[in-house]
Amino acid sequence: MNKIRIFALVMVLLTGVDLFGYDKPLVSETGDSWQYVGDLRSMPQHLFLAPYREGQVYTLYYDHTASPYRRPFDAARVAVYGGRLITFRKLDSRTVLYAAIDFKNEYFSQRTRSLEKSFYNSLVSITDSTTGNFQYNGPLVDFALSKQFTNKLNWSFQVNYGVEKGLKDVYSKAETRELNVDFITALRYQMLSAAAVDIWGRRLHSLCHYEMVKEYSSAEIETWYGETMYRYEINSSSVDVLTNHDGYEFGGGLRLSPVTSHWQAYLSGNTGVEINAMNQGSSSATSDRGYWRKDASDYLIWAKHQGSALGMAFFVRYQNSFEWGRTGIYQATFAENTVTNASAGMDLQMMNSASIMTDISARFNQLNYDYINYLDILTHTQDEIGYRVAGQFRYAPYPIIAYSGTLAAERIPLDFYYPDDYIDNYSAELGFEYQRNLIRILLSVKTGVEIAPSDDGDLNQFIEFRIGVKQ
Amino acid sequence: MVKKGWLLVILSVIMLNGCMEINDQPDFYERTTDVSFFIKLDTTGHSQLLSDIPVMANVPVTITTLVYADFEITGLTNDSGWVYFNDLPNANYSVKVRVDFDFQNDLDVLTLTGSDIFSVAKGNSVLSDTLNLIMSGKPGLKINEIYYMGPPNRIFYFYDQFIELYNSSDQTMYLDGMIVCRMGTCVVGADNVTYIFQLPGEPLTGREYPIYPGEFKVLAQDARNHVVVQGADTLVRSIDLTSADWEFVNSQDYADSDNPDVPNIGNIETGNRNDFMIALGSDIVLIATGEDVEYSDGIDMETIIDCVEYSSKADHIKDITEELDEGFAGVGMAKYSYQSIERLTPGFDSDNSTIDFQVYNYPTPGFQNE
């Protein structure tokens, strides 16, 4: 009986601006296509068009998640809390400067073995043999400049910088320090009144240093190659690991929004490379432990027709990635992994009356993994269909009050580190919004069940509360 | 203003173009190397007893690597004496054979042992080699295990060192008056003694301290529980040596602990104020009958019972002559790693520590590592 218990409490002052910090993947990760049923303003993600106003926003957030249904190196519980300060300043009539700082704290409780914050992000990772709690904290700083050169030309430049320190409690003085720098520059050129072209580029550099000093501890240090094969590091009294995480991404998009038509469309494509190079040993005598590289690309066609009473949106998206890893000392390829994800979806939005809106959406995706670990002579090929079907209503009897509800059924393909190929999720959500002066308060409760095939049909229940204040 | 803006755009593009080393995928894959060994009996010194050199058929051959966890493969030789291992990952390996072989002649059943190291690396698609099996030399009192690397710690703790003796003969032997020495670089014979400690009793004639056939004796630097140090602090991967058979004690070393329940091996070197500590890198341990305790001119070769040289460096230049030890043990070991060197089988001795000893990940005081 493998019961899932997820409890999440989120208290967020929603601002519409996020600091992505250390964790935002280069090129979009496969399987994350649900948001593309959204609207045009979210595309592309990398063009940062700041609102032309001045002001400050203060944010507090807290999130707690616990689930026994997890991968071997995932934490049993994750808690995230912090505070965020965002400032917008108009430098002139066409330029806005944005600055933000985020004091983020993360607790990973009862995490088995892993020293990595994201063990599964790379094919080369490091662990120790203990189970314990990890605490990460550190400031994230974000600067962005949004400038309108002419009426046809917009440009944005965003710099994200973070320093993070991690400490594991059971492994005496096991510390991680991560330095993260992320640049994004994007340009939009409005060729015609109905058409604009976007281009953007992103550069990520992250340096992570693990410094582990043992005090009367028997913890073993292991370097993993592809999550199934590992080597013991020499069990000396201290271990140093230096990881260089680098990447870049380029993309472009075409935005079509004729004024005289109800149609809008966006076509985009982007490609990127991400690497992870791990070295073990003191700074004066490092030894190559492994190298990982991922090439990924992402293509999207999105269209929306917005009528007075009926809106329809469609999207088709294709993502693919190829990653490989090589061993450190012998410089040989030890694993290859090809992932493709083709997805399509539609959204039907009906304004039944001035106060009632109904939304029906459906999305299907076909996810294919083709994984070969030469070191462990392991192959894993998986071809999974995922879907999400949802119905949503929103009833706003008065401008200051709204009620909403959502029913959703979803099949989520899982990667092969999980015991199952997929998990089914059925959920219901009820929400309430109330506006007071310039503040909009949002309350919602979501409950549902998750069914994993390996659980023999057992229902794994979850419940989630959300409290938000939108300014 | 627009021009200034374009400068910013150019600057932002330059910032994107930071140095980033992107490597191409190697065209060389793991698990592409096949290795074969011809297992051959070394008949040196026994050829008169063997009319034909027997083919080493159906002999188990084991390869292991310390690079990957729990990686061990055992294969059997075919009728021609060959064994094959296919698709090995790149690593340094040790190949080991230990078999009780029935010669069906005067040699009867003898333990044959052989070991070697080999490396699978980029460019090797096929490797082939001959592995010689040797028969153990004459039985007797042997240094069977030396644990000197210390446990994982960061306080330079290595006081849990010990030396294990083994009687591989079929007769009871006596340790009375025996000396245990740490040697320096020797020019002629065993002419450079660093430490010399002696067991109580009369050498050769004493009968107080027997070691029976097949029995192990543990000589501890300090016969105490090394798991618990400094009050409540523990060294989880150290050992409890309170039940050691002997303890090195130097009465001139006022900080040296003395377990009253364990008999002492005392220092007999004038001016030495150290306990019997041996180096974590390279060193030499020697045992002798104790007839010659005039150490200033070295130890008489005729009185030496056994001598073992060790070094963690493969390119180590030997400090003693081949008369005492043809090779040296312990290559590749790391300080404070809890690793230990022990003979392939109890008392197995070909007078070459490179062959006779194997590195183990943990010590086994008083018994053989399986």
PDB file of C-alpha atoms in Angstrom, chain B residues 166-291:
ATOM      1  CA  TYR B 166      50.293 -16.378  11.078  1.00  0.00           C
ATOM      2  CA  ASN B 167      51.738 -19.828  11.565  1.00  0.00           C
ATOM      3  CA  SER B 168      51.365 -21.607   8.241  1.00  0.00           C
ATOM      4  CA  SER B 169      53.388 -24.632   9.301  1.00  0.00           C
ATOM      5  CA  ASP B 170      52.023 -27.788  10.858  1.00  0.00           C
ATOM      6  CA  GLN B 171      54.082 -27.313  13.995  1.00  0.00           C
ATOM      7  CA  THR B 172      53.687 -25.095  17.018  1.00  0.00           C
ATOM      8  CA  MET B 173      56.102 -22.188  16.966  1.00  0.00           C
ATOM      9  CA  TYR B 174      57.119 -19.836  19.751  1.00  0.00           C
ATOM     10  CA  LEU B 175      57.339 -16.070  19.830  1.00  0.00           C
ATOM     11  CA  ASP B 176      59.559 -15.838  22.872  1.00  0.00           C
ATOM     12  CA  GLY B 177      62.203 -13.152  22.489  1.00  0.00           C
ATOM     13  CA  MET B 178      61.239 -12.410  18.907  1.00  0.00           C
ATOM     14  CA  ILE B 179      62.026  -8.909  17.654  1.00  0.00           C
ATOM     15  CA  VAL B 180      59.831  -6.722  15.486  1.00  0.00           C
ATOM     16  CA  CYS B 181      61.632  -3.994  13.549  1.00  0.00           C
ATOM     17  CA  ARG B 182      60.801  -1.025  11.444  1.00  0.00           C
ATOM     18  CA  MET B 183      63.586  -0.690   8.902  1.00  0.00           C
ATOM     19  CA  GLY B 184      65.052   2.213   7.035  1.00  0.00           C
ATOM     20  CA  THR B 185      66.720   2.130   3.638  1.00  0.00           C
ATOM     21  CA  CYS B 186      69.196  -0.740   3.711  1.00  0.00           C
ATOM     22  CA  VAL B 187      72.390  -0.962   1.671  1.00  0.00           C
ATOM     23  CA  VAL B 188      73.624  -4.403   2.692  1.00  0.00           C
ATOM     24  CA  GLY B 189      71.177  -6.917   4.120  1.00  0.00           C
ATOM     25  CA  ALA B 190      69.144  -5.483   6.976  1.00  0.00           C
ATOM     26  CA  ASP B 191      71.656  -2.904   8.100  1.00  0.00           C
ATOM     27  CA  ASN B 192      69.389   0.021   8.985  1.00  0.00           C
ATOM     28  CA  VAL B 193      67.064  -0.406  11.930  1.00  0.00           C
ATOM     29  CA  THR B 194      64.656   2.428  12.728  1.00  0.00           C
ATOM     30  CA  TYR B 195      62.708   0.847  15.605  1.00  0.00           C
ATOM     31  CA  ILE B 196      63.351  -2.415  17.379  1.00  0.00           C
ATOM     32  CA  PHE B 197      60.862  -3.902  19.844  1.00  0.00           C
ATOM     33  CA  GLN B 198      61.166  -7.275  21.503  1.00  0.00           C
ATOM     34  CA  LEU B 199      58.721  -9.771  22.903  1.00  0.00           C
ATOM     35  CA  PRO B 200      59.490 -11.155  26.359  1.00  0.00           C
ATOM     36  CA  GLY B 201      61.122 -14.547  26.761  1.00  0.00           C
ATOM     37  CA  GLU B 202      64.209 -16.342  25.601  1.00  0.00           C
ATOM     38  CA  PRO B 203      64.761 -16.404  21.863  1.00  0.00           C
ATOM     39  CA  LEU B 204      64.671 -19.839  20.211  1.00  0.00           C
ATOM     40  CA  THR B 205      64.536 -21.801  23.433  1.00  0.00           C
ATOM     41  CA  GLY B 206      61.643 -20.083  25.180  1.00  0.00           C
ATOM     42  CA  ARG B 207      58.329 -21.920  25.235  1.00  0.00           C
ATOM     43  CA  GLU B 208      56.037 -19.437  26.959  1.00  0.00           C
ATOM     44  CA  TYR B 209      54.371 -17.816  23.968  1.00  0.00           C
ATOM     45  CA  PRO B 210      53.267 -20.403  21.460  1.00  0.00           C
ATOM     46  CA  ILE B 211      51.561 -19.797  18.145  1.00  0.00           C
ATOM     47  CA  TYR B 212      49.814 -22.924  16.995  1.00  0.00           C
ATOM     48  CA  PRO B 213      49.489 -24.169  13.429  1.00  0.00           C
ATOM     49  CA  GLY B 214      46.907 -22.058  11.607  1.00  0.00           C
ATOM     50  CA  GLU B 215      46.774 -19.511  14.408  1.00  0.00           C
ATOM     51  CA  PHE B 216      46.837 -15.710  13.995  1.00  0.00           C
ATOM     52  CA  LYS B 217      48.425 -13.289  16.468  1.00  0.00           C
ATOM     53  CA  VAL B 218      47.694  -9.569  16.445  1.00  0.00           C
ATOM     54  CA  LEU B 219      50.418  -7.094  17.432  1.00  0.00           C
ATOM     55  CA  ALA B 220      48.688  -3.764  18.081  1.00  0.00           C
ATOM     56  CA  GLN B 221      50.344  -0.389  18.225  1.00  0.00           C
ATOM     57  CA  ASP B 222      47.833   0.425  20.974  1.00  0.00           C
ATOM     58  CA  ALA B 223      45.564  -2.337  22.278  1.00  0.00           C
ATOM     59  CA  ARG B 224      42.439  -0.292  22.839  1.00  0.00           C
ATOM     60  CA  ASN B 225      39.113   0.414  21.265  1.00  0.00           C
ATOM     61  CA  HIS B 226      39.894   2.904  18.516  1.00  0.00           C
ATOM     62  CA  VAL B 227      36.252   3.335  17.598  1.00  0.00           C
ATOM     63  CA  VAL B 228      35.884   5.578  20.618  1.00  0.00           C
ATOM     64  CA  VAL B 229      38.367   8.424  20.793  1.00  0.00           C
ATOM     65  CA  GLN B 230      38.350  11.715  22.589  1.00  0.00           C
ATOM     66  CA  GLY B 231      35.415  11.131  24.887  1.00  0.00           C
ATOM     67  CA  ALA B 232      32.148  10.825  23.002  1.00  0.00           C
ATOM     68  CA  ASP B 233      33.680  11.194  19.530  1.00  0.00           C
ATOM     69  CA  THR B 234      33.860   8.054  17.461  1.00  0.00           C
ATOM     70  CA  LEU B 235      35.781   6.757  14.501  1.00  0.00           C
ATOM     71  CA  VAL B 236      33.085   4.529  13.097  1.00  0.00           C
ATOM     72  CA  ARG B 237      35.406   2.845  10.669  1.00  0.00           C
ATOM     73  CA  SER B 238      38.212   2.110  13.038  1.00  0.00           C
ATOM     74  CA  ILE B 239      38.697  -1.095  15.014  1.00  0.00           C
ATOM     75  CA  ASP B 240      38.518  -2.396  18.532  1.00  0.00           C
ATOM     76  CA  LEU B 241      41.956  -3.783  19.396  1.00  0.00           C
ATOM     77  CA  THR B 242      41.330  -4.423  23.089  1.00  0.00           C
ATOM     78  CA  SER B 243      41.506  -8.151  22.384  1.00  0.00           C
ATOM     79  CA  ALA B 244      44.833  -7.949  20.535  1.00  0.00           C
ATOM     80  CA  ASP B 245      47.385 -10.563  21.517  1.00  0.00           C
ATOM     81  CA  TRP B 246      50.268  -8.148  21.957  1.00  0.00           C
ATOM     82  CA  GLU B 247      50.753  -4.436  22.346  1.00  0.00           C
ATOM     83  CA  PHE B 248      53.769  -2.317  21.450  1.00  0.00           C
ATOM     84  CA  VAL B 249      54.715  -0.207  24.447  1.00  0.00           C
ATOM     85  CA  ASN B 250      57.617   2.165  24.818  1.00  0.00           C
ATOM     86  CA  SER B 251      58.162   3.078  28.451  1.00  0.00           C
ATOM     87  CA  GLN B 252      60.099   6.132  27.284  1.00  0.00           C
ATOM     88  CA  ASP B 253      57.052   7.425  25.431  1.00  0.00           C
ATOM     89  CA  TYR B 254      55.057   8.886  28.291  1.00  0.00           C
ATOM     90  CA  ALA B 255      52.002   9.430  26.114  1.00  0.00           C
ATOM     91  CA  ASP B 256      51.885   5.810  25.001  1.00  0.00           C
ATOM     92  CA  SER B 257      48.866   3.943  26.359  1.00  0.00           C
ATOM     93  CA  ASP B 258      49.286   0.540  27.946  1.00  0.00           C
ATOM     94  CA  ASN B 259      46.448  -1.936  28.183  1.00  0.00           C
ATOM     95  CA  PRO B 260      47.192  -3.948  31.343  1.00  0.00           C
ATOM     96  CA  ASP B 261      45.285  -6.931  29.961  1.00  0.00           C
ATOM     97  CA  VAL B 262      47.516  -7.270  26.921  1.00  0.00           C
ATOM     98  CA  PRO B 263      51.196  -8.326  27.155  1.00  0.00           C
ATOM     99  CA  ASN B 264      53.726  -5.824  25.899  1.00  0.00           C
ATOM    100  CA  ILE B 265      56.319  -5.796  23.199  1.00  0.00           C
ATOM    101  CA  GLY B 266      58.896  -3.410  24.566  1.00  0.00           C
ATOM    102  CA  ASN B 267      61.259  -0.988  22.958  1.00  0.00           C
ATOM    103  CA  ILE B 268      64.924  -1.992  23.260  1.00  0.00           C
ATOM    104  CA  GLU B 269      66.408   0.880  21.272  1.00  0.00           C
ATOM    105  CA  THR B 270      68.294   3.402  23.359  1.00  0.00           C
ATOM    106  CA  GLY B 271      66.953   6.903  22.979  1.00  0.00           C
ATOM    107  CA  ASN B 272      63.808   5.941  21.107  1.00  0.00           C
ATOM    108  CA  ARG B 273      60.841   7.748  22.634  1.00  0.00           C
ATOM    109  CA  ASN B 274      58.308   6.669  20.032  1.00  0.00           C
ATOM    110  CA  ASP B 275      55.728   3.950  19.954  1.00  0.00           C
ATOM    111  CA  PHE B 276      55.943   1.378  17.151  1.00  0.00           C
ATOM    112  CA  MET B 277      54.454   3.606  14.466  1.00  0.00           C
ATOM    113  CA  ILE B 278      54.921   2.774  10.810  1.00  0.00           C
ATOM    114  CA  ALA B 279      54.542   5.132   7.907  1.00  0.00           C
ATOM    115  CA  LEU B 280      51.349   5.562   5.894  1.00  0.00           C
ATOM    116  CA  GLY B 281      53.234   5.808   2.619  1.00  0.00           C
ATOM    117  CA  SER B 282      56.226   3.472   2.393  1.00  0.00           C
ATOM    118  CA  ASP B 283      57.923   1.373   5.023  1.00  0.00           C
ATOM    119  CA  ILE B 284      59.490  -1.978   5.907  1.00  0.00           C
ATOM    120  CA  VAL B 285      58.458  -4.363   8.688  1.00  0.00           C
ATOM    121  CA  LEU B 286      60.728  -7.181   9.721  1.00  0.00           C
ATOM    122  CA  ILE B 287      60.482  -9.969  12.266  1.00  0.00           C
ATOM    123  CA  ALA B 288      63.482 -11.973  13.471  1.00  0.00           C
ATOM    124  CA  THR B 289      64.211 -14.609  16.046  1.00  0.00           C
ATOM    125  CA  GLY B 290      65.789 -12.192  18.515  1.00  0.00           C
ATOM    126  CA  GLU B 291      69.152 -13.891  18.652  1.00  0.00           C
TER     127      GLU B 291
END
